[in-house]
């Protein structure tokens, strides 16, 4: 899984953190949680605020 796999990452986060409201997750925490996903294999430095925001918004869509 890479940073570009936004939907897959959001689904994994939804399953890993079912009691978390993604709207209130700090990007530093989100970054760490993405890196902790089993099967995530991308350079931590390749993320950006735009990517993290896209993940967060997709995660919000998944829980609604």
mmCIF file of N, CA, C and O in Angstrom:
data_model
loop_
_atom_site.group_PDB
_atom_site.id
_atom_site.type_symbol
_atom_site.label_atom_id
_atom_site.label_comp_id
_atom_site.label_asym_id
_atom_site.label_seq_id
_atom_site.Cartn_x
_atom_site.Cartn_y
_atom_site.Cartn_z
ATOM 1 N N UNK A 1 0.846 -1.169 0.000
ATOM 2 C CA UNK A 1 0.000 0.000 0.000
ATOM 3 C C UNK A 1 0.899 1.242 0.000
ATOM 4 O O UNK A 1 1.902 1.287 0.697
ATOM 5 N N UNK A 2 0.499 2.212 -0.807
ATOM 6 C CA UNK A 2 1.265 3.448 -0.964
ATOM 7 C C UNK A 2 0.412 4.643 -0.549
ATOM 8 O O UNK A 2 -0.792 4.533 -0.354
ATOM 9 N N UNK A 3 1.020 5.823 -0.442
ATOM 10 C CA UNK A 3 0.303 7.042 -0.090
ATOM 11 C C UNK A 3 -0.834 7.322 -1.067
ATOM 12 O O UNK A 3 -1.838 7.921 -0.708
ATOM 13 N N UNK A 4 -0.692 6.888 -2.293
ATOM 14 C CA UNK A 4 -1.719 7.140 -3.306
ATOM 15 C C UNK A 4 -2.963 6.264 -3.133
ATOM 16 O O UNK A 4 -3.994 6.535 -3.754
ATOM 17 N N UNK A 5 -2.893 5.267 -2.288
ATOM 18 C CA UNK A 5 -4.025 4.361 -2.049
ATOM 19 C C UNK A 5 -4.947 4.935 -0.970
ATOM 20 O O UNK A 5 -5.185 4.318 0.077
ATOM 21 N N UNK A 6 -5.497 6.109 -1.260
ATOM 22 C CA UNK A 6 -6.249 6.889 -0.277
ATOM 23 C C UNK A 6 -7.424 6.094 0.310
ATOM 24 O O UNK A 6 -7.590 6.014 1.523
ATOM 25 N N UNK A 7 -8.269 5.532 -0.546
ATOM 26 C CA UNK A 7 -9.462 4.826 -0.065
ATOM 27 C C UNK A 7 -9.079 3.603 0.772
ATOM 28 O O UNK A 7 -9.666 3.367 1.816
ATOM 29 N N UNK A 8 -8.108 2.842 0.318
ATOM 30 C CA UNK A 8 -7.683 1.659 1.057
ATOM 31 C C UNK A 8 -7.138 2.043 2.436
ATOM 32 O O UNK A 8 -7.412 1.369 3.434
ATOM 33 N N UNK A 9 -6.378 3.115 2.484
ATOM 34 C CA UNK A 9 -5.846 3.601 3.758
ATOM 35 C C UNK A 9 -6.993 4.015 4.675
ATOM 36 O O UNK A 9 -7.014 3.656 5.856
ATOM 37 N N UNK A 10 -7.957 4.755 4.127
ATOM 38 C CA UNK A 10 -9.095 5.211 4.932
ATOM 39 C C UNK A 10 -9.881 4.031 5.502
ATOM 40 O O UNK A 10 -10.294 4.052 6.673
ATOM 41 N N UNK A 11 -10.077 2.998 4.707
ATOM 42 C CA UNK A 11 -10.795 1.811 5.180
ATOM 43 C C UNK A 11 -10.022 1.130 6.305
ATOM 44 O O UNK A 11 -10.592 0.741 7.319
ATOM 45 N N UNK A 12 -8.721 1.008 6.135
ATOM 46 C CA UNK A 12 -7.884 0.395 7.178
ATOM 47 C C UNK A 12 -7.951 1.209 8.473
ATOM 48 O O UNK A 12 -8.043 0.642 9.564
ATOM 49 N N UNK A 13 -7.906 2.527 8.363
ATOM 50 C CA UNK A 13 -7.975 3.381 9.550
ATOM 51 C C UNK A 13 -9.335 3.271 10.225
ATOM 52 O O UNK A 13 -9.421 3.255 11.459
ATOM 53 N N UNK A 14 -10.378 3.192 9.436
ATOM 54 C CA UNK A 14 -11.730 3.042 9.960
ATOM 55 C C UNK A 14 -11.839 1.756 10.779
ATOM 56 O O UNK A 14 -12.438 1.742 11.858
ATOM 57 N N UNK A 15 -11.256 0.689 10.283
ATOM 58 C CA UNK A 15 -11.290 -0.602 10.983
ATOM 59 C C UNK A 15 -10.374 -0.606 12.201
ATOM 60 O O UNK A 15 -10.698 -1.200 13.227
ATOM 61 N N UNK A 16 -9.237 0.050 12.103
ATOM 62 C CA UNK A 16 -8.264 0.042 13.199
ATOM 63 C C UNK A 16 -8.641 0.982 14.338
ATOM 64 O O UNK A 16 -8.237 0.769 15.479
ATOM 65 N N UNK A 17 -9.413 2.022 14.026
ATOM 66 C CA UNK A 17 -9.758 3.043 15.024
ATOM 67 C C UNK A 17 -11.263 3.340 14.964
ATOM 68 O O UNK A 17 -11.674 4.457 14.632
ATOM 69 N N UNK A 18 -12.095 2.340 15.288
ATOM 70 C CA UNK A 18 -13.547 2.504 15.121
ATOM 71 C C UNK A 18 -14.182 3.554 16.029
ATOM 72 O O UNK A 18 -15.248 4.077 15.709
ATOM 73 N N UNK A 19 -13.557 3.875 17.133
ATOM 74 C CA UNK A 19 -14.138 4.828 18.078
ATOM 75 C C UNK A 19 -13.590 6.243 17.918
ATOM 76 O O UNK A 19 -13.874 7.116 18.738
ATOM 77 N N UNK A 20 -12.819 6.472 16.862
ATOM 78 C CA UNK A 20 -12.195 7.775 16.640
ATOM 79 C C UNK A 20 -13.000 8.555 15.610
ATOM 80 O O UNK A 20 -13.390 8.017 14.569
ATOM 81 N N UNK A 21 -13.249 9.833 15.902
ATOM 82 C CA UNK A 21 -13.868 10.728 14.925
ATOM 83 C C UNK A 21 -12.744 11.325 14.090
ATOM 84 O O UNK A 21 -11.939 12.122 14.597
ATOM 85 N N UNK A 22 -12.649 10.943 12.812
ATOM 86 C CA UNK A 22 -11.530 11.386 11.979
ATOM 87 C C UNK A 22 -11.416 12.908 11.862
ATOM 88 O O UNK A 22 -10.340 13.430 11.609
ATOM 89 N N UNK A 23 -12.506 13.599 12.065
ATOM 90 C CA UNK A 23 -12.508 15.052 11.953
ATOM 91 C C UNK A 23 -11.546 15.696 12.946
ATOM 92 O O UNK A 23 -11.026 16.776 12.692
ATOM 93 N N UNK A 24 -11.311 15.034 14.070
ATOM 94 C CA UNK A 24 -10.500 15.623 15.137
ATOM 95 C C UNK A 24 -9.102 15.013 15.257
ATOM 96 O O UNK A 24 -8.395 15.279 16.220
ATOM 97 N N UNK A 25 -8.703 14.216 14.272
ATOM 98 C CA UNK A 25 -7.378 13.589 14.302
ATOM 99 C C UNK A 25 -6.344 14.578 13.772
ATOM 100 O O UNK A 25 -6.508 15.162 12.704
ATOM 101 N N UNK A 26 -5.290 14.771 14.559
ATOM 102 C CA UNK A 26 -4.193 15.639 14.119
ATOM 103 C C UNK A 26 -3.398 14.935 13.014
ATOM 104 O O UNK A 26 -3.274 13.712 13.011
ATOM 105 N N UNK A 27 -2.864 15.725 12.087
ATOM 106 C CA UNK A 27 -2.112 15.141 10.983
ATOM 107 C C UNK A 27 -0.889 14.365 11.466
ATOM 108 O O UNK A 27 -0.504 13.380 10.849
ATOM 109 N N UNK A 28 -0.293 14.771 12.559
ATOM 110 C CA UNK A 28 0.864 14.021 13.082
ATOM 111 C C UNK A 28 0.437 12.626 13.517
ATOM 112 O O UNK A 28 1.148 11.651 13.265
ATOM 113 N N UNK A 29 -0.727 12.528 14.162
ATOM 114 C CA UNK A 29 -1.243 11.212 14.555
ATOM 115 C C UNK A 29 -1.653 10.403 13.332
ATOM 116 O O UNK A 29 -1.364 9.204 13.244
ATOM 117 N N UNK A 30 -2.328 11.051 12.407
ATOM 118 C CA UNK A 30 -2.769 10.372 11.186
ATOM 119 C C UNK A 30 -1.576 9.796 10.434
ATOM 120 O O UNK A 30 -1.601 8.640 10.000
ATOM 121 N N UNK A 31 -0.529 10.572 10.318
ATOM 122 C CA UNK A 31 0.690 10.113 9.636
ATOM 123 C C UNK A 31 1.234 8.859 10.316
ATOM 124 O O UNK A 31 1.539 7.867 9.653
ATOM 125 N N UNK A 32 1.320 8.895 11.635
ATOM 126 C CA UNK A 32 1.840 7.737 12.381
ATOM 127 C C UNK A 32 0.935 6.519 12.215
ATOM 128 O O UNK A 32 1.418 5.388 12.081
ATOM 129 N N UNK A 33 -0.375 6.740 12.241
ATOM 130 C CA UNK A 33 -1.314 5.613 12.101
ATOM 131 C C UNK A 33 -1.232 4.990 10.718
ATOM 132 O O UNK A 33 -1.341 3.768 10.586
ATOM 133 N N UNK A 34 -1.042 5.807 9.694
ATOM 134 C CA UNK A 34 -0.898 5.263 8.341
ATOM 135 C C UNK A 34 0.367 4.416 8.263
ATOM 136 O O UNK A 34 0.355 3.297 7.737
ATOM 137 N N UNK A 35 1.453 4.911 8.825
ATOM 138 C CA UNK A 35 2.709 4.151 8.792
ATOM 139 C C UNK A 35 2.590 2.821 9.531
ATOM 140 O O UNK A 35 3.294 1.864 9.205
ATOM 141 N N UNK A 36 1.687 2.741 10.498
ATOM 142 C CA UNK A 36 1.510 1.525 11.297
ATOM 143 C C UNK A 36 0.608 0.491 10.636
ATOM 144 O O UNK A 36 0.497 -0.638 11.125
ATOM 145 N N UNK A 37 -0.028 0.831 9.526
ATOM 146 C CA UNK A 37 -0.927 -0.111 8.846
ATOM 147 C C UNK A 37 -0.116 -1.269 8.282
ATOM 148 O O UNK A 37 0.893 -1.066 7.597
ATOM 149 N N UNK A 38 -0.577 -2.506 8.575
ATOM 150 C CA UNK A 38 0.060 -3.683 7.988
ATOM 151 C C UNK A 38 -0.056 -3.600 6.474
ATOM 152 O O UNK A 38 -1.126 -3.352 5.941
ATOM 153 N N UNK A 39 1.032 -3.781 5.800
ATOM 154 C CA UNK A 39 1.026 -3.737 4.355
ATOM 155 C C UNK A 39 1.335 -2.367 3.775
ATOM 156 O O UNK A 39 1.470 -2.225 2.566
ATOM 157 N N UNK A 40 1.436 -1.344 4.635
ATOM 158 C CA UNK A 40 1.823 -0.036 4.127
ATOM 159 C C UNK A 40 3.324 -0.044 3.907
ATOM 160 O O UNK A 40 4.099 -0.333 4.809
ATOM 161 N N UNK A 41 3.726 0.277 2.687
ATOM 162 C CA UNK A 41 5.140 0.183 2.325
ATOM 163 C C UNK A 41 5.508 1.335 1.397
ATOM 164 O O UNK A 41 5.676 1.155 0.199
ATOM 165 N N UNK A 42 5.569 2.531 1.970
ATOM 166 C CA UNK A 42 5.944 3.697 1.182
ATOM 167 C C UNK A 42 6.840 4.583 2.043
ATOM 168 O O UNK A 42 6.882 4.439 3.269
ATOM 169 N N UNK A 43 7.525 5.467 1.406
ATOM 170 C CA UNK A 43 8.443 6.380 2.083
ATOM 171 C C UNK A 43 7.647 7.357 2.957
ATOM 172 O O UNK A 43 6.787 8.080 2.447
ATOM 173 N N UNK A 44 7.915 7.397 4.259
ATOM 174 C CA UNK A 44 7.204 8.317 5.144
ATOM 175 C C UNK A 44 7.336 9.776 4.714
ATOM 176 O O UNK A 44 6.446 10.586 4.955
ATOM 177 N N UNK A 45 8.407 10.106 4.042
ATOM 178 C CA UNK A 45 8.654 11.479 3.614
ATOM 179 C C UNK A 45 7.830 11.885 2.387
ATOM 180 O O UNK A 45 7.794 13.057 2.030
ATOM 181 N N UNK A 46 7.197 10.918 1.741
ATOM 182 C CA UNK A 46 6.416 11.222 0.539
ATOM 183 C C UNK A 46 5.013 11.730 0.859
ATOM 184 O O UNK A 46 4.273 12.100 -0.048
ATOM 185 N N UNK A 47 4.640 11.737 2.119
ATOM 186 C CA UNK A 47 3.325 12.268 2.470
ATOM 187 C C UNK A 47 3.369 13.792 2.433
ATOM 188 O O UNK A 47 4.439 14.397 2.452
ATOM 189 N N UNK A 48 2.189 14.375 2.370
ATOM 190 C CA UNK A 48 2.081 15.827 2.390
ATOM 191 C C UNK A 48 0.787 16.188 3.108
ATOM 192 O O UNK A 48 -0.052 15.319 3.374
ATOM 193 N N UNK A 49 0.630 17.456 3.397
ATOM 194 C CA UNK A 49 -0.612 17.894 4.035
ATOM 195 C C UNK A 49 -1.805 17.576 3.141
ATOM 196 O O UNK A 49 -2.862 17.162 3.625
ATOM 197 N N UNK A 50 -1.652 17.717 1.840
ATOM 198 C CA UNK A 50 -2.729 17.413 0.901
ATOM 199 C C UNK A 50 -3.125 15.949 0.923
ATOM 200 O O UNK A 50 -4.315 15.614 0.882
ATOM 201 N N UNK A 51 -2.137 15.061 0.976
ATOM 202 C CA UNK A 51 -2.415 13.624 1.036
ATOM 203 C C UNK A 51 -3.113 13.281 2.347
ATOM 204 O O UNK A 51 -4.098 12.541 2.360
ATOM 205 N N UNK A 52 -2.595 13.801 3.458
ATOM 206 C CA UNK A 52 -3.200 13.516 4.752
ATOM 207 C C UNK A 52 -4.623 14.052 4.826
ATOM 208 O O UNK A 52 -5.519 13.391 5.372
ATOM 209 N N UNK A 53 -4.850 15.211 4.254
ATOM 210 C CA UNK A 53 -6.204 15.770 4.236
ATOM 211 C C UNK A 53 -7.140 14.891 3.402
ATOM 212 O O UNK A 53 -8.287 14.646 3.788
ATOM 213 N N UNK A 54 -6.660 14.399 2.275
ATOM 214 C CA UNK A 54 -7.467 13.516 1.431
ATOM 215 C C UNK A 54 -7.810 12.221 2.169
ATOM 216 O O UNK A 54 -8.943 11.738 2.090
ATOM 217 N N UNK A 55 -6.843 11.674 2.885
ATOM 218 C CA UNK A 55 -7.092 10.470 3.687
ATOM 219 C C UNK A 55 -8.143 10.766 4.747
ATOM 220 O O UNK A 55 -9.096 10.000 4.938
ATOM 221 N N UNK A 56 -7.982 11.880 5.434
ATOM 222 C CA UNK A 56 -8.917 12.250 6.497
ATOM 223 C C UNK A 56 -10.338 12.437 5.942
ATOM 224 O O UNK A 56 -11.307 11.952 6.530
ATOM 225 N N UNK A 57 -10.486 13.111 4.812
ATOM 226 C CA UNK A 57 -11.803 13.344 4.232
ATOM 227 C C UNK A 57 -12.435 12.030 3.750
ATOM 228 O O UNK A 57 -13.641 11.811 3.918
ATOM 229 N N UNK A 58 -11.625 11.140 3.194
ATOM 230 C CA UNK A 58 -12.137 9.847 2.760
ATOM 231 C C UNK A 58 -12.536 8.999 3.945
ATOM 232 O O UNK A 58 -13.561 8.312 3.915
ATOM 233 N N UNK A 59 -11.763 9.055 5.015
ATOM 234 C CA UNK A 59 -12.099 8.357 6.255
ATOM 235 C C UNK A 59 -13.437 8.871 6.784
ATOM 236 O O UNK A 59 -14.298 8.096 7.183
ATOM 237 N N UNK A 60 -13.631 10.176 6.764
ATOM 238 C CA UNK A 60 -14.918 10.759 7.186
ATOM 239 C C UNK A 60 -16.066 10.210 6.353
ATOM 240 O O UNK A 60 -17.128 9.888 6.892
ATOM 241 N N UNK A 61 -15.860 10.090 5.049
ATOM 242 C CA UNK A 61 -16.895 9.529 4.177
ATOM 243 C C UNK A 61 -17.203 8.075 4.530
ATOM 244 O O UNK A 61 -18.346 7.643 4.446
ATOM 245 N N UNK A 62 -16.172 7.345 4.921
ATOM 246 C CA UNK A 62 -16.354 5.922 5.257
ATOM 247 C C UNK A 62 -17.189 5.738 6.531
ATOM 248 O O UNK A 62 -17.929 4.771 6.642
ATOM 249 N N UNK A 63 -17.069 6.641 7.474
ATOM 250 C CA UNK A 63 -17.802 6.475 8.738
ATOM 251 C C UNK A 63 -19.197 7.086 8.691
ATOM 252 O O UNK A 63 -20.007 6.823 9.565
ATOM 253 N N UNK A 64 -19.496 7.882 7.692
ATOM 254 C CA UNK A 64 -20.835 8.480 7.564
ATOM 255 C C UNK A 64 -21.825 7.556 6.915
ATOM 256 O O UNK A 64 -21.625 6.662 6.284
#
